[in-house]
């Protein structure tokens, strides 16, 4: 049943009840007034009696006069009433009590009368009107009141129909707007409120307008935030790809350093062997002088090769340091981007909380509206569901962002450790180079001294011991370099795995932003 019909039926039933009550009350009042006026008329008739009982009948009035002598009628305008007696109550009140008496049901010859008695000398005077005449008057008055009530009822029903039509028109307009909002269409124009109206319907209309505007604003902000989040995800993805490429380059460089360190260890071992050979040559200087000269020449060549290897190691180490600086910069940018994502997530959570509060207010307003707010309640439920989905998505994004920040911080610390190890390695390479330069000077001295090997045998013995110490130091440095490169390689592999995890989390974050965009696309802006 339409709201217009319901309002009209409600008004008709209310007016009908009011009509019946008014007619009944008016009829009772009219009957009372007729009885009062009839008594007054009969009192006047008794007071105006001049001796002719038929004076009022002759004048065209329905009033009969009767004269009593004692309790017996001796003169009367009522046919057949002469000789009849008055009732006991009349006799007691009028004759014995000398009081006036009025009754609405006096029987005279079996016919009911409105009668008035007044005591007189030796008897009583009676004036009466047949009850049928009074009833006819009362009936006429009641019919007149009923006709007036019917006319008023019809007019009121017509006015109620007009009012119900206007009210239903406004309610239907609000209901249509709520249905449009329930379908997610926010593209319609928001009508201005009617400043002349201040009733509940206009309050509901204003609330729907406010809801429309607020929903449109919230969904627009969410859509913009989803676009920004999607753009940030794409930027994250590209940066992570760049970081992965840089890490691959760093891994390659570290592997080259490891190969160089191994080669250095091998060359150092070979130098040790040559020093041992040199000791044998010193012991057998007379027999192996030519072999000693060849060994010294070989050592010079090996020192030159080792010097070149050290130069290569220094370059590789510089390249590694540069790459580590790039990785550190990229990691810091990742950390900053994750902080911005965290800020955006907090904004989405605030929007979800405001949407939840708006849904609660909408539910309260729909409950107040009763049956008319049932559609409004559907909108409130959809808003609440959307708020919960947005809050859940924001919480998931926040958890992912926290994990991304933790991984990013780990990456920062790892890069710092790698950078520290690289500086240590650079210092060790510098020391190795200086040691090789010193060793080269010692070898040159040996070559110079070999010309007079017989005279400088004892001095060569001392130089042999010095060379053995340097070779042992070179072997130790080579082992440390190999261990450092292995640790660096392991750290870079860990960092690579961390970056891959961040990349996967970024893909998950992109999927979440896509889901959020799909949710906002349900609304038409």
PDB file of N, CA and C in Angstrom, residues 33 79 86 113 128 142 146 162 223 296 314 331 393 406 435 458 520:
ATOM      1  N   UNK A  33     -30.287  21.173  25.903  1.00  0.00           N
ATOM      2  CA  UNK A  33     -30.738  22.543  25.658  1.00  0.00           C
ATOM      3  C   UNK A  33     -32.227  22.586  25.292  1.00  0.00           C
ATOM      4  N   UNK A  79     -57.828  16.545  24.870  1.00  0.00           N
ATOM      5  CA  UNK A  79     -59.101  15.836  24.773  1.00  0.00           C
ATOM      6  C   UNK A  79     -59.132  14.625  25.702  1.00  0.00           C
ATOM      7  N   UNK A  86     -53.839  13.393  38.888  1.00  0.00           N
ATOM      8  CA  UNK A  86     -52.392  13.528  38.749  1.00  0.00           C
ATOM      9  C   UNK A  86     -51.689  12.373  39.445  1.00  0.00           C
ATOM     10  N   UNK A 113     -45.830  13.342  27.848  1.00  0.00           N
ATOM     11  CA  UNK A 113     -45.727  14.788  27.673  1.00  0.00           C
ATOM     12  C   UNK A 113     -44.480  15.296  28.380  1.00  0.00           C
ATOM     13  N   UNK A 128     -48.060  21.597  29.196  1.00  0.00           N
ATOM     14  CA  UNK A 128     -47.317  20.485  28.633  1.00  0.00           C
ATOM     15  C   UNK A 128     -47.306  20.473  27.119  1.00  0.00           C
ATOM     16  N   UNK A 142     -30.641  16.964  15.502  1.00  0.00           N
ATOM     17  CA  UNK A 142     -29.600  15.954  15.329  1.00  0.00           C
ATOM     18  C   UNK A 142     -29.256  15.763  13.854  1.00  0.00           C
ATOM     19  N   UNK A 146     -25.749  16.301  12.109  1.00  0.00           N
ATOM     20  CA  UNK A 146     -25.095  15.244  11.331  1.00  0.00           C
ATOM     21  C   UNK A 146     -24.723  15.753   9.943  1.00  0.00           C
ATOM     22  N   UNK A 162      -5.221  16.393   0.154  1.00  0.00           N
ATOM     23  CA  UNK A 162      -4.226  17.306  -0.415  1.00  0.00           C
ATOM     24  C   UNK A 162      -2.932  17.259   0.405  1.00  0.00           C
ATOM     25  N   UNK A 223      39.101   6.936  -3.747  1.00  0.00           N
ATOM     26  CA  UNK A 223      39.520   6.644  -5.116  1.00  0.00           C
ATOM     27  C   UNK A 223      40.859   7.323  -5.424  1.00  0.00           C
ATOM     28  N   UNK A 296     115.507 -15.094  -8.273  1.00  0.00           N
ATOM     29  CA  UNK A 296     115.258 -13.687  -7.961  1.00  0.00           C
ATOM     30  C   UNK A 296     114.498 -13.013  -9.090  1.00  0.00           C
ATOM     31  N   UNK A 314      92.058  -3.274  -5.699  1.00  0.00           N
ATOM     32  CA  UNK A 314      91.697  -1.928  -5.223  1.00  0.00           C
ATOM     33  C   UNK A 314      90.562  -1.357  -6.065  1.00  0.00           C
ATOM     34  N   UNK A 331      67.975   1.713  -0.424  1.00  0.00           N
ATOM     35  CA  UNK A 331      67.319   1.165   0.772  1.00  0.00           C
ATOM     36  C   UNK A 331      66.678   2.274   1.594  1.00  0.00           C
ATOM     37  N   UNK A 393      41.119  -3.750   4.965  1.00  0.00           N
ATOM     38  CA  UNK A 393      42.172  -3.563   3.956  1.00  0.00           C
ATOM     39  C   UNK A 393      43.269  -2.668   4.485  1.00  0.00           C
ATOM     40  N   UNK A 406      60.407  -3.181   8.682  1.00  0.00           N
ATOM     41  CA  UNK A 406      61.358  -4.023   9.403  1.00  0.00           C
ATOM     42  C   UNK A 406      62.420  -4.595   8.454  1.00  0.00           C
ATOM     43  N   UNK A 435     103.024  -3.779   1.860  1.00  0.00           N
ATOM     44  CA  UNK A 435     103.904  -4.893   2.199  1.00  0.00           C
ATOM     45  C   UNK A 435     104.615  -5.432   0.963  1.00  0.00           C
ATOM     46  N   UNK A 458     126.117 -14.113   5.244  1.00  0.00           N
ATOM     47  CA  UNK A 458     125.440 -13.915   6.510  1.00  0.00           C
ATOM     48  C   UNK A 458     124.304 -12.888   6.398  1.00  0.00           C
ATOM     49  N   UNK A 520      35.843   1.010  -4.720  1.00  0.00           N
ATOM     50  CA  UNK A 520      35.373   2.384  -4.980  1.00  0.00           C
ATOM     51  C   UNK A 520      34.678   2.492  -6.328  1.00  0.00           C
TER      52      UNK A 520
END
